[in-house]
PDB file of C-alpha atoms in Angstrom:
ATOM      1  CA  MET O   1     -37.623 -13.133-105.497  1.00 55.00           C
ATOM      2  CA  GLU O   2     -36.700 -15.650-102.831  1.00 76.00           C
ATOM      3  CA  LEU O   3     -33.036 -15.804-101.845  1.00 87.00           C
ATOM      4  CA  THR O   4     -33.314 -19.608-101.730  1.00 91.00           C
ATOM      5  CA  VAL O   5     -33.712 -19.601-105.497  1.00 93.00           C
ATOM      6  CA  TRP O   6     -30.753 -17.249-105.842  1.00 93.00           C
ATOM      7  CA  ARG O   7     -28.642 -19.667-103.781  1.00 93.00           C
ATOM      8  CA  THR O   8     -29.706 -22.498-106.041  1.00 95.00           C
ATOM      9  CA  PHE O   9     -28.708 -20.511-109.113  1.00 94.00           C
ATOM     10  CA  VAL O  10     -25.228 -19.554-107.866  1.00 94.00           C
ATOM     11  CA  THR O  11     -24.650 -23.150-106.711  1.00 94.00           C
ATOM     12  CA  VAL O  12     -25.548 -24.447-110.179  1.00 94.00           C
ATOM     13  CA  CYS O  13     -23.154 -21.928-111.744  1.00 93.00           C
ATOM     14  CA  ARG O  14     -20.360 -22.832-109.323  1.00 92.00           C
ATOM     15  CA  LEU O  15     -20.701 -26.584-109.835  1.00 93.00           C
ATOM     16  CA  GLY O  16     -21.699 -26.483-113.498  1.00 93.00           C
ATOM     17  CA  SER O  17     -24.229 -29.238-112.954  1.00 93.00           C
ATOM     18  CA  LEU O  18     -27.896 -29.463-111.963  1.00 93.00           C
ATOM     19  CA  SER O  19     -27.420 -32.879-110.383  1.00 92.00           C
ATOM     20  CA  ALA O  20     -24.333 -31.796-108.392  1.00 93.00           C
ATOM     21  CA  ALA O  21     -26.165 -28.696-107.159  1.00 93.00           C
ATOM     22  CA  ALA O  22     -29.163 -30.823-106.182  1.00 93.00           C
ATOM     23  CA  ALA O  23     -26.930 -33.166-104.182  1.00 93.00           C
ATOM     24  CA  GLU O  24     -25.186 -30.305-102.381  1.00 92.00           C
ATOM     25  CA  LEU O  25     -28.442 -28.516-101.586  1.00 92.00           C
ATOM     26  CA  ASN O  26     -30.294 -31.722-100.690  1.00 92.00           C
ATOM     27  CA  HIS O  27     -32.897 -31.116-103.398  1.00 92.00           C
ATOM     28  CA  THR O  28     -34.071 -33.270-106.276  1.00 93.00           C
ATOM     29  CA  GLN O  29     -32.685 -32.443-109.706  1.00 93.00           C
ATOM     30  CA  SER O  30     -36.179 -31.669-110.964  1.00 93.00           C
ATOM     31  CA  ALA O  31     -36.687 -29.179-108.106  1.00 93.00           C
ATOM     32  CA  VAL O  32     -33.435 -27.406-108.993  1.00 94.00           C
ATOM     33  CA  SER O  33     -34.460 -27.296-112.651  1.00 93.00           C
ATOM     34  CA  ARG O  34     -37.877 -25.833-111.745  1.00 94.00           C
ATOM     35  CA  GLN O  35     -36.249 -23.134-109.590  1.00 94.00           C
ATOM     36  CA  ILE O  36     -33.913 -22.078-112.395  1.00 94.00           C
ATOM     37  CA  SER O  37     -36.740 -22.070-114.944  1.00 94.00           C
ATOM     38  CA  GLY O  38     -38.931 -20.005-112.618  1.00 93.00           C
ATOM     39  CA  LEU O  39     -36.136 -17.491-112.097  1.00 93.00           C
ATOM     40  CA  GLU O  40     -35.654 -17.199-115.853  1.00 94.00           C
ATOM     41  CA  ARG O  41     -39.391 -16.553-116.322  1.00 93.00           C
ATOM     42  CA  GLN O  42     -39.319 -13.826-113.681  1.00 92.00           C
ATOM     43  CA  LEU O  43     -36.330 -12.116-115.307  1.00 93.00           C
ATOM     44  CA  GLY O  44     -37.460 -12.737-118.854  1.00 94.00           C
ATOM     45  CA  VAL O  45     -34.077 -13.979-120.002  1.00 94.00           C
ATOM     46  CA  ALA O  46     -32.193 -17.283-120.186  1.00 95.00           C
ATOM     47  CA  LEU O  47     -29.685 -17.579-117.343  1.00 94.00           C
ATOM     48  CA  VAL O  48     -28.079 -20.960-118.068  1.00 94.00           C
ATOM     49  CA  ARG O  49     -27.273 -22.923-121.170  1.00 93.00           C
ATOM     50  CA  ARG O  50     -27.304 -26.709-121.053  1.00 89.00           C
ATOM     51  CA  HIS O  51     -24.577 -28.697-122.812  1.00 87.00           C
ATOM     52  CA  ALA O  52     -23.329 -32.265-122.893  1.00 82.00           C
ATOM     53  CA  ARG O  53     -21.271 -31.972-119.696  1.00 84.00           C
ATOM     54  CA  GLY O  54     -23.694 -29.921-117.627  1.00 89.00           C
ATOM     55  CA  VAL O  55     -24.701 -26.260-117.630  1.00 92.00           C
ATOM     56  CA  ARG O  56     -22.982 -22.915-117.755  1.00 92.00           C
ATOM     57  CA  PRO O  57     -24.318 -19.382-117.325  1.00 93.00           C
ATOM     58  CA  THR O  58     -25.280 -17.308-120.313  1.00 95.00           C
ATOM     59  CA  PRO O  59     -23.853 -13.775-120.580  1.00 94.00           C
ATOM     60  CA  ALA O  60     -26.976 -12.542-118.788  1.00 94.00           C
ATOM     61  CA  GLY O  61     -26.519 -15.292-116.223  1.00 93.00           C
ATOM     62  CA  GLU O  62     -22.943 -14.192-115.549  1.00 93.00           C
ATOM     63  CA  VAL O  63     -24.147 -10.651-114.850  1.00 93.00           C
ATOM     64  CA  PHE O  64     -26.898 -11.885-112.535  1.00 94.00           C
ATOM     65  CA  GLN O  65     -24.486 -14.298-110.802  1.00 93.00           C
ATOM     66  CA  ARG O  66     -22.103 -11.476-109.785  1.00 89.00           C
ATOM     67  CA  HIS O  67     -24.901  -9.441-108.229  1.00 90.00           C
ATOM     68  CA  ALA O  68     -26.535 -12.485-106.663  1.00 91.00           C
ATOM     69  CA  LEU O  69     -23.288 -13.463-104.964  1.00 89.00           C
ATOM     70  CA  ALA O  70     -22.884  -9.975-103.498  1.00 84.00           C
ATOM     71  CA  THR O  71     -26.513  -9.937-102.305  1.00 88.00           C
ATOM     72  CA  LEU O  72     -26.285 -13.384-100.715  1.00 88.00           C
ATOM     73  CA  LYS O  73     -23.050 -12.474 -98.975  1.00 82.00           C
ATOM     74  CA  GLU O  74     -24.625  -9.356 -97.483  1.00 80.00           C
ATOM     75  CA  ALA O  75     -27.711 -11.336 -96.473  1.00 84.00           C
ATOM     76  CA  ASP O  76     -25.525 -13.868 -94.679  1.00 81.00           C
ATOM     77  CA  ARG O  77     -23.757 -11.062 -92.828  1.00 73.00           C
ATOM     78  CA  ALA O  78     -27.124  -9.619 -91.777  1.00 76.00           C
ATOM     79  CA  LEU O  79     -28.249 -12.994 -90.432  1.00 78.00           C
ATOM     80  CA  ARG O  80     -25.007 -13.464 -88.500  1.00 71.00           C
ATOM     81  CA  ALA O  81     -25.301  -9.976 -87.015  1.00 67.00           C
ATOM     82  CA  VAL O  82     -28.853 -10.641 -85.784  1.00 75.00           C
ATOM     83  CA  ARG O  83     -27.851 -14.005 -84.339  1.00 72.00           C
ATOM     84  CA  ASP O  84     -24.901 -12.426 -82.547  1.00 65.00           C
ATOM     85  CA  PHE O  85     -27.216  -9.777 -81.102  1.00 64.00           C
ATOM     86  CA  ARG O  86     -29.736 -12.429 -80.055  1.00 68.00           C
ATOM     87  CA  ASP O  87     -27.035 -14.531 -78.422  1.00 66.00           C
ATOM     88  CA  GLY O  88     -25.557 -11.572 -76.589  1.00 61.00           C
ATOM     89  CA  ALA O  89     -22.254 -11.573 -78.495  1.00 55.00           C
ATOM     90  CA  PRO O  90     -20.506  -8.320 -77.427  1.00 52.00           C
ATOM     91  CA  VAL O  91     -18.524  -7.766 -80.631  1.00 60.00           C
ATOM     92  CA  ARG O  92     -19.000  -8.846 -84.205  1.00 77.00           C
ATOM     93  CA  PRO O  93     -16.328 -11.196 -85.611  1.00 87.00           C
ATOM     94  CA  LEU O  94     -13.109  -9.458 -86.630  1.00 93.00           C
ATOM     95  CA  ALA O  95     -12.272 -10.144 -90.288  1.00 95.00           C
ATOM     96  CA  VAL O  96      -8.563  -9.535 -90.981  1.00 97.00           C
ATOM     97  CA  GLY O  97      -6.814  -9.690 -94.334  1.00 96.00           C
ATOM     98  CA  ALA O  98      -3.053  -9.726 -94.868  1.00 96.00           C
ATOM     99  CA  THR O  99      -0.534 -10.247 -97.635  1.00 93.00           C
ATOM    100  CA  PRO O 100       0.982 -13.760 -97.621  1.00 90.00           C
ATOM    101  CA  SER O 101       4.230 -12.695 -95.962  1.00 90.00           C
ATOM    102  CA  LEU O 102       2.469 -10.683 -93.266  1.00 94.00           C
ATOM    103  CA  ALA O 103      -0.093 -13.435 -92.698  1.00 93.00           C
ATOM    104  CA  ALA O 104       2.824 -15.791 -92.053  1.00 89.00           C
ATOM    105  CA  GLY O 105       4.886 -13.195 -90.192  1.00 86.00           C
ATOM    106  CA  ILE O 106       3.642 -10.523 -87.806  1.00 91.00           C
ATOM    107  CA  VAL O 107      -0.151 -10.898 -88.031  1.00 95.00           C
ATOM    108  CA  PRO O 108      -0.538 -14.154 -86.027  1.00 93.00           C
ATOM    109  CA  GLN O 109       1.637 -12.698 -83.268  1.00 91.00           C
ATOM    110  CA  ALA O 110      -0.418  -9.494 -83.248  1.00 95.00           C
ATOM    111  CA  ILE O 111      -3.727 -11.373 -83.045  1.00 95.00           C
ATOM    112  CA  ARG O 112      -2.410 -13.416 -80.132  1.00 94.00           C
ATOM    113  CA  GLY O 113      -1.497 -10.175 -78.355  1.00 93.00           C
ATOM    114  CA  LEU O 114      -4.960  -8.777 -79.087  1.00 93.00           C
ATOM    115  CA  LEU O 115      -6.698 -11.823 -77.607  1.00 92.00           C
ATOM    116  CA  GLU O 116      -4.487 -11.781 -74.516  1.00 91.00           C
ATOM    117  CA  ARG O 117      -5.223  -8.115 -73.840  1.00 88.00           C
ATOM    118  CA  SER O 118      -8.825  -7.780 -75.027  1.00 82.00           C
ATOM    119  CA  GLY O 119     -10.245 -11.188 -74.203  1.00 82.00           C
ATOM    120  CA  PRO O 120     -12.047 -13.609 -76.555  1.00 82.00           C
ATOM    121  CA  VAL O 121     -12.870 -12.165 -79.969  1.00 84.00           C
ATOM    122  CA  ARG O 122     -14.031 -14.283 -82.870  1.00 86.00           C
ATOM    123  CA  TRP O 123     -11.733 -13.626 -85.799  1.00 93.00           C
ATOM    124  CA  SER O 124     -10.738 -14.845 -89.262  1.00 94.00           C
ATOM    125  CA  LEU O 125      -7.660 -14.301 -91.424  1.00 95.00           C
ATOM    126  CA  LEU O 126      -7.719 -14.049 -95.215  1.00 93.00           C
ATOM    127  CA  PRO O 127      -4.390 -13.953 -97.101  1.00 92.00           C
ATOM    128  CA  GLY O 128      -4.327 -12.035-100.375  1.00 91.00           C
ATOM    129  CA  LEU O 129      -2.476  -9.473-102.448  1.00 89.00           C
ATOM    130  CA  SER O 130      -2.628  -5.836-101.367  1.00 92.00           C
ATOM    131  CA  ALA O 131      -4.871  -4.605-104.187  1.00 91.00           C
ATOM    132  CA  HIS O 132      -7.362  -7.423-103.596  1.00 92.00           C
ATOM    133  CA  LEU O 133      -7.442  -6.805 -99.852  1.00 95.00           C
ATOM    134  CA  HIS O 134      -7.935  -3.067-100.456  1.00 95.00           C
ATOM    135  CA  ASP O 135     -11.059  -3.858-102.481  1.00 92.00           C
ATOM    136  CA  ARG O 136     -12.330  -6.323 -99.866  1.00 92.00           C
ATOM    137  CA  VAL O 137     -12.183  -3.650 -97.146  1.00 94.00           C
ATOM    138  CA  ILE O 138     -14.173  -1.264 -99.358  1.00 91.00           C
ATOM    139  CA  ALA O 139     -16.702  -4.030-100.065  1.00 89.00           C
ATOM    140  CA  GLY O 140     -17.167  -4.579 -96.332  1.00 89.00           C
ATOM    141  CA  ASP O 141     -15.745  -8.111 -96.347  1.00 91.00           C
ATOM    142  CA  LEU O 142     -12.759  -7.166 -94.164  1.00 94.00           C
ATOM    143  CA  ASP O 143     -12.485  -5.017 -91.053  1.00 95.00           C
ATOM    144  CA  VAL O 144      -8.694  -4.640 -91.250  1.00 97.00           C
ATOM    145  CA  ALA O 145      -6.229  -5.275 -94.074  1.00 97.00           C
ATOM    146  CA  VAL O 146      -2.489  -5.431 -93.391  1.00 97.00           C
ATOM    147  CA  VAL O 147      -0.841  -4.538 -96.684  1.00 96.00           C
ATOM    148  CA  THR O 148       2.296  -3.134 -98.281  1.00 93.00           C
ATOM    149  CA  ASP O 149       3.042  -0.421-100.794  1.00 91.00           C
ATOM    150  CA  ALA O 150       4.948  -2.738-103.157  1.00 87.00           C
ATOM    151  CA  PRO O 151       4.411  -2.273-106.883  1.00 85.00           C
ATOM    152  CA  PRO O 152       1.890  -1.394-108.143  1.00 83.00           C
ATOM    153  CA  GLY O 153       1.465   0.571-104.898  1.00 85.00           C
ATOM    154  CA  LEU O 154      -1.568   1.445-102.804  1.00 87.00           C
ATOM    155  CA  PRO O 155      -4.312   3.726-104.108  1.00 85.00           C
ATOM    156  CA  HIS O 156      -5.604   6.528-101.900  1.00 86.00           C
ATOM    157  CA  ASP O 157      -9.309   6.070-101.216  1.00 89.00           C
ATOM    158  CA  PRO O 158     -11.250   8.521 -99.015  1.00 92.00           C
ATOM    159  CA  ARG O 159     -13.414   5.666 -97.750  1.00 91.00           C
ATOM    160  CA  LEU O 160     -10.442   4.032 -96.034  1.00 94.00           C
ATOM    161  CA  GLU O 161      -8.090   5.064 -93.265  1.00 95.00           C
ATOM    162  CA  ARG O 162      -4.491   4.103 -93.983  1.00 95.00           C
ATOM    163  CA  ARG O 163      -2.063   3.927 -91.044  1.00 95.00           C
ATOM    164  CA  PHE O 164       1.659   3.387 -91.368  1.00 95.00           C
ATOM    165  CA  LEU O 165       3.138   0.509 -89.385  1.00 93.00           C
ATOM    166  CA  GLY O 166       6.773   0.629 -90.404  1.00 91.00           C
ATOM    167  CA  THR O 167       9.341  -0.220 -93.057  1.00 91.00           C
ATOM    168  CA  ASP O 168      10.391  -3.758 -93.867  1.00 91.00           C
ATOM    169  CA  GLU O 169      13.788  -4.591 -95.363  1.00 92.00           C
ATOM    170  CA  MET O 170      13.836  -7.293 -98.008  1.00 92.00           C
ATOM    171  CA  VAL O 171      16.393 -10.092 -97.587  1.00 94.00           C
ATOM    172  CA  VAL O 172      17.802 -12.805 -99.832  1.00 95.00           C
ATOM    173  CA  VAL O 173      16.898 -16.413 -99.085  1.00 95.00           C
ATOM    174  CA  LEU O 174      19.454 -19.084-100.024  1.00 95.00           C
ATOM    175  CA  PRO O 175      19.636 -22.894 -99.908  1.00 95.00           C
ATOM    176  CA  LEU O 176      21.702 -24.467 -97.156  1.00 93.00           C
ATOM    177  CA  GLY O 177      25.358 -24.704 -98.138  1.00 91.00           C
ATOM    178  CA  HIS O 178      25.261 -21.728-100.487  1.00 93.00           C
ATOM    179  CA  PRO O 179      28.646 -19.916-100.531  1.00 92.00           C
ATOM    180  CA  GLN O 180      27.020 -16.706 -99.266  1.00 91.00           C
ATOM    181  CA  ALA O 181      25.129 -18.437 -96.422  1.00 89.00           C
ATOM    182  CA  GLY O 182      26.197 -17.132 -93.038  1.00 84.00           C
ATOM    183  CA  GLN O 183      27.883 -14.081 -94.508  1.00 81.00           C
ATOM    184  CA  GLY O 184      27.232 -10.472 -93.550  1.00 80.00           C
ATOM    185  CA  PRO O 185      25.374  -8.041 -95.809  1.00 92.00           C
ATOM    186  CA  VAL O 186      25.872  -9.151 -99.418  1.00 93.00           C
ATOM    187  CA  ALA O 187      26.234  -6.741-102.312  1.00 94.00           C
ATOM    188  CA  MET O 188      23.910  -7.300-105.235  1.00 93.00           C
ATOM    189  CA  ARG O 189      26.891  -7.565-107.551  1.00 93.00           C
ATOM    190  CA  ALA O 190      28.002 -10.708-105.695  1.00 93.00           C
ATOM    191  CA  LEU O 191      24.734 -12.371-106.756  1.00 93.00           C
ATOM    192  CA  ALA O 192      24.847 -11.292-110.404  1.00 91.00           C
ATOM    193  CA  ASP O 193      25.370 -14.833-111.732  1.00 92.00           C
ATOM    194  CA  GLU O 194      22.578 -16.419-109.688  1.00 95.00           C
ATOM    195  CA  THR O 195      19.246 -17.740-110.917  1.00 96.00           C
ATOM    196  CA  TRP O 196      16.311 -16.096-109.148  1.00 96.00           C
ATOM    197  CA  VAL O 197      12.732 -17.265-108.590  1.00 96.00           C
ATOM    198  CA  GLU O 198       9.763 -14.968-108.049  1.00 94.00           C
ATOM    199  CA  ASP O 199       6.113 -15.514-107.204  1.00 90.00           C
ATOM    200  CA  ASN O 200       4.542 -12.093-107.803  1.00 84.00           C
ATOM    201  CA  ASP O 201       5.080  -8.994-109.901  1.00 86.00           C
ATOM    202  CA  GLY O 202       5.635  -6.695-106.931  1.00 83.00           C
ATOM    203  CA  SER O 203       8.582  -8.656-105.565  1.00 85.00           C
ATOM    204  CA  ALA O 204      10.003  -9.076-109.066  1.00 91.00           C
ATOM    205  CA  ALA O 205       9.841  -5.291-109.591  1.00 90.00           C
ATOM    206  CA  LEU O 206      11.739  -4.703-106.338  1.00 89.00           C
ATOM    207  CA  LEU O 207      14.388  -7.232-107.373  1.00 92.00           C
ATOM    208  CA  ARG O 208      14.877  -5.708-110.830  1.00 93.00           C
ATOM    209  CA  ARG O 209      15.066  -2.227-109.339  1.00 91.00           C
ATOM    210  CA  GLN O 210      17.693  -3.363-106.839  1.00 92.00           C
ATOM    211  CA  ALA O 211      19.742  -5.007-109.583  1.00 93.00           C
ATOM    212  CA  ALA O 212      19.533  -1.906-111.771  1.00 93.00           C
ATOM    213  CA  ARG O 213      20.857   0.219-108.915  1.00 92.00           C
ATOM    214  CA  ALA O 214      23.846  -2.136-108.723  1.00 92.00           C
ATOM    215  CA  GLU O 215      24.212  -2.000-112.532  1.00 93.00           C
ATOM    216  CA  VAL O 216      23.641  -5.749-112.903  1.00 93.00           C
ATOM    217  CA  THR O 217      20.771  -7.856-114.216  1.00 93.00           C
ATOM    218  CA  ALA O 218      18.734 -10.222-112.066  1.00 93.00           C
ATOM    219  CA  ARG O 219      18.003 -13.394-114.041  1.00 94.00           C
ATOM    220  CA  ILE O 220      14.478 -14.326-112.953  1.00 95.00           C
ATOM    221  CA  ASP O 221      14.425 -17.639-114.791  1.00 94.00           C
ATOM    222  CA  LEU O 222      11.915 -19.417-112.550  1.00 95.00           C
ATOM    223  CA  ALA O 223       8.384 -18.545-111.480  1.00 94.00           C
ATOM    224  CA  ALA O 224       6.458 -19.954-108.527  1.00 94.00           C
ATOM    225  CA  ALA O 225       2.722 -19.938-107.936  1.00 90.00           C
ATOM    226  CA  ASP O 226       3.060 -18.709-104.365  1.00 89.00           C
ATOM    227  CA  LEU O 227       5.467 -18.105-101.513  1.00 88.00           C
ATOM    228  CA  HIS O 228       5.570 -21.772-100.494  1.00 90.00           C
ATOM    229  CA  GLY O 229       6.530 -22.829-104.000  1.00 93.00           C
ATOM    230  CA  LYS O 230       9.149 -20.099-104.152  1.00 94.00           C
ATOM    231  CA  LEU O 231      10.814 -21.317-100.951  1.00 94.00           C
ATOM    232  CA  ALA O 232      10.627 -24.939-102.089  1.00 95.00           C
ATOM    233  CA  LEU O 233      12.600 -24.105-105.240  1.00 96.00           C
ATOM    234  CA  VAL O 234      15.209 -22.304-103.134  1.00 96.00           C
ATOM    235  CA  ALA O 235      15.470 -25.173-100.657  1.00 95.00           C
ATOM    236  CA  ALA O 236      16.062 -27.622-103.532  1.00 95.00           C
ATOM    237  CA  GLY O 237      18.927 -25.489-104.805  1.00 95.00           C
ATOM    238  CA  HIS O 238      17.281 -24.382-108.044  1.00 96.00           C
ATOM    239  CA  ALA O 239      17.410 -20.648-107.341  1.00 96.00           C
ATOM    240  CA  ILE O 240      17.680 -17.894-104.761  1.00 96.00           C
ATOM    241  CA  ALA O 241      14.956 -15.371-103.964  1.00 96.00           C
ATOM    242  CA  LEU O 242      14.140 -11.981-102.520  1.00 94.00           C
ATOM    243  CA  VAL O 243      11.715 -12.228 -99.590  1.00 93.00           C
ATOM    244  CA  PRO O 244      10.287  -9.849 -96.980  1.00 92.00           C
ATOM    245  CA  GLY O 245      12.347  -9.526 -93.838  1.00 91.00           C
ATOM    246  CA  VAL O 246       9.261 -10.041 -91.631  1.00 89.00           C
ATOM    247  CA  LEU O 247       9.282 -13.662 -92.807  1.00 87.00           C
ATOM    248  CA  ARG O 248      12.615 -14.523 -91.207  1.00 86.00           C
ATOM    249  CA  ARG O 249      11.081 -16.173 -88.157  1.00 81.00           C
ATOM    250  CA  ALA O 250       8.591 -18.163 -90.222  1.00 84.00           C
ATOM    251  CA  LEU O 251      10.905 -19.598 -92.896  1.00 89.00           C
ATOM    252  CA  ARG O 252      11.436 -23.319 -93.301  1.00 89.00           C
ATOM    253  CA  ALA O 253      14.548 -24.850 -91.729  1.00 91.00           C
ATOM    254  CA  ASP O 254      16.239 -25.841 -94.995  1.00 94.00           C
ATOM    255  CA  VAL O 255      16.837 -22.272 -96.195  1.00 95.00           C
ATOM    256  CA  VAL O 256      18.864 -19.373 -94.796  1.00 94.00           C
ATOM    257  CA  THR O 257      18.646 -15.620 -95.245  1.00 93.00           C
ATOM    258  CA  VAL O 258      21.307 -12.982 -95.701  1.00 94.00           C
ATOM    259  CA  PRO O 259      20.838  -9.204 -95.638  1.00 94.00           C
ATOM    260  CA  LEU O 260      21.619  -7.086 -98.665  1.00 93.00           C
ATOM    261  CA  VAL O 261      23.823  -4.019 -98.764  1.00 93.00           C
ATOM    262  CA  ASP O 262      21.436  -1.057 -99.061  1.00 90.00           C
ATOM    263  CA  PRO O 263      18.398  -3.378 -99.326  1.00 92.00           C
ATOM    264  CA  PRO O 264      15.111  -2.568-101.005  1.00 90.00           C
ATOM    265  CA  THR O 265      12.363  -1.741 -98.543  1.00 90.00           C
ATOM    266  CA  ARG O 266       8.593  -1.593 -98.491  1.00 90.00           C
ATOM    267  CA  GLY O 267       6.137   0.235 -96.287  1.00 93.00           C
ATOM    268  CA  LEU O 268       3.674  -1.708 -94.134  1.00 95.00           C
ATOM    269  CA  TYR O 269       0.190  -0.308 -93.540  1.00 96.00           C
ATOM    270  CA  THR O 270      -3.224  -1.114 -92.151  1.00 96.00           C
ATOM    271  CA  LEU O 271      -6.406  -0.263 -94.017  1.00 96.00           C
ATOM    272  CA  THR O 272      -9.694   0.167 -92.144  1.00 96.00           C
ATOM    273  CA  PRO O 273     -13.058   1.621 -93.182  1.00 94.00           C
ATOM    274  CA  ARG O 274     -13.676   5.181 -92.028  1.00 91.00           C
ATOM    275  CA  GLN O 275     -17.346   4.390 -91.430  1.00 88.00           C
ATOM    276  CA  ASP O 276     -18.245   1.927 -88.653  1.00 85.00           C
ATOM    277  CA  PRO O 277     -14.750   0.567 -87.927  1.00 90.00           C
ATOM    278  CA  HIS O 278     -14.554  -2.618 -85.885  1.00 91.00           C
ATOM    279  CA  PRO O 279     -14.183  -1.884 -82.129  1.00 89.00           C
ATOM    280  CA  ALA O 280     -11.031  -4.040 -81.996  1.00 91.00           C
ATOM    281  CA  ALA O 281      -9.320  -2.430 -85.010  1.00 93.00           C
ATOM    282  CA  ALA O 282      -7.425   0.196 -83.008  1.00 92.00           C
ATOM    283  CA  ALA O 283      -6.177  -2.373 -80.503  1.00 93.00           C
ATOM    284  CA  LEU O 284      -5.048  -4.656 -83.319  1.00 95.00           C
ATOM    285  CA  PHE O 285      -3.071  -1.790 -84.856  1.00 94.00           C
ATOM    286  CA  GLY O 286      -1.188  -1.398 -81.585  1.00 93.00           C
ATOM    287  CA  GLN O 287      -0.379  -5.098 -81.521  1.00 94.00           C
ATOM    288  CA  LEU O 288       0.748  -5.032 -85.153  1.00 94.00           C
ATOM    289  CA  ALA O 289       3.048  -2.092 -84.438  1.00 92.00           C
ATOM    290  CA  ALA O 290       4.502  -3.968 -81.461  1.00 90.00           C
ATOM    291  CA  ALA O 291       4.997  -7.091 -83.600  1.00 87.00           C
ATOM    292  CA  CYS O 292       6.804  -5.019 -86.220  1.00 84.00           C
ATOM    293  CA  ASP O 293       8.973  -3.476 -83.548  1.00 77.00           C
ATOM    294  CA  SER O 294      10.041  -6.913 -82.297  1.00 68.00           C
ATOM    295  CA  SER O 295      10.768  -8.276 -85.774  1.00 61.00           C
ATOM    296  CA  PRO O 296      14.469  -9.028 -86.443  1.00 54.00           C
ATOM    297  CA  ALA O 297      14.175  -7.316 -89.818  1.00 50.00           C
ATOM    298  CA  TRP O 298      12.495  -4.172 -88.524  1.00 46.00           C
ATOM    299  CA  ALA O 299      13.975  -1.263 -90.412  1.00 42.00           C
ATOM    300  CA  GLY O 300      11.865   1.595 -89.134  1.00 38.00           C
ATOM    301  CA  SER O 301      13.231   4.300 -86.893  1.00 34.00           C
ATOM    302  CA  GLY O 302      11.314   6.301 -84.369  1.00 33.00           C
ATOM    303  CA  THR O 303       7.652   5.530 -83.758  1.00 35.00           C
ATOM    304  CA  PRO O 304       6.015   3.125 -86.193  1.00 37.00           C
ATOM    305  CA  SER O 305       2.972   5.368 -86.545  1.00 35.00           C
ATOM    306  CA  SER O 306       4.933   7.903 -88.596  1.00 40.00           C
ATOM    307  CA  PRO O 307       5.667   7.138 -92.264  1.00 48.00           C
ATOM    308  CA  PRO O 308       9.102   7.793 -93.763  1.00 41.00           C
ATOM    309  CA  GLU O 309       9.779  11.400 -94.694  1.00 38.00           C
ATOM    310  CA  LYS O 310      10.587  10.374 -98.269  1.00 35.00           C
ATOM    311  CA  PRO O 311       8.679   7.154 -98.993  1.00 34.00           C
ATOM    312  CA  TYR O 312       9.937   4.971-101.795  1.00 27.00           C
ATOM    313  CA  VAL O 313       7.098   5.348-104.296  1.00 30.00           C
ATOM    314  CA  GLY O 314       5.572   2.072-105.430  1.00 30.00           C
ATOM    315  CA  ARG O 315       7.256  -0.235-102.921  1.00 31.00           C
ATOM    316  CA  GLY O 316       5.732  -3.185-101.174  1.00 36.00           C
ATOM    317  CA  GLU O 317       4.058  -6.475-101.823  1.00 49.00           C
ATOM    318  CA  ALA O 318       1.577  -6.682-104.616  1.00 47.00           C
TER     319      ALA O 318
END
């Protein structure tokens, strides 16, 4: 089977339209239709079902689409690798993944340090939740993932090397003019009457656990789609929120943070494949550790390469 036909099929499934796929691929609609029909004859099963508004994959088509996407992705990586070799590129591109707070916090600083010390390296950064990034490293899509052990925690996988970076203290973010703004460490009890906003289950679990320790209830009455939406609701005065301390330097100017008394913490880690690690992965770890060490919310003690003696099970950013 030709991969060109596979690309046509996954494009049709993504766009839900033969004509839209033809336009994107610079084919005629009849050519796209012939390719799909030929693929169905080869496989002996219908892959798409036509309806009034376009096409959609059949159950068999959905199965084939998942495998076709994985195959095409690997084929693209093989082509890039050969081109890099042909062009004399010394190192393959470095694919880095990071949770949203780390992608906005320490990771850009660490990559800058890597480039300054190691010279030009092509790189990319993919934000995502820890569990998703874990799977992307296993799949070979990422060379390094910078993650946390927030609920639901990090699985142990023998295919990956997990290295401890440090411990991050969570802080409370408030709108400007809030009575607690500018104060020292705030007890959770002092925030018992506040409305909270959360954007992911991991952070919400940390907040509820912190409130339970203080024998109060955190009223999480608002939900945000992502970190940006969460901060926007805080800035507008609708709620307050629990955020990672590593974000302090990257927060918008119309919010303020205050530390908590006995704050919840989460462990920060890198994940790399044990087989064929990227040549720059070790150097990036050093830069990440240095970035953690210079963070104003750094809560680790001793060397960042050593995890806490009694880690808080299930902490971190989901």
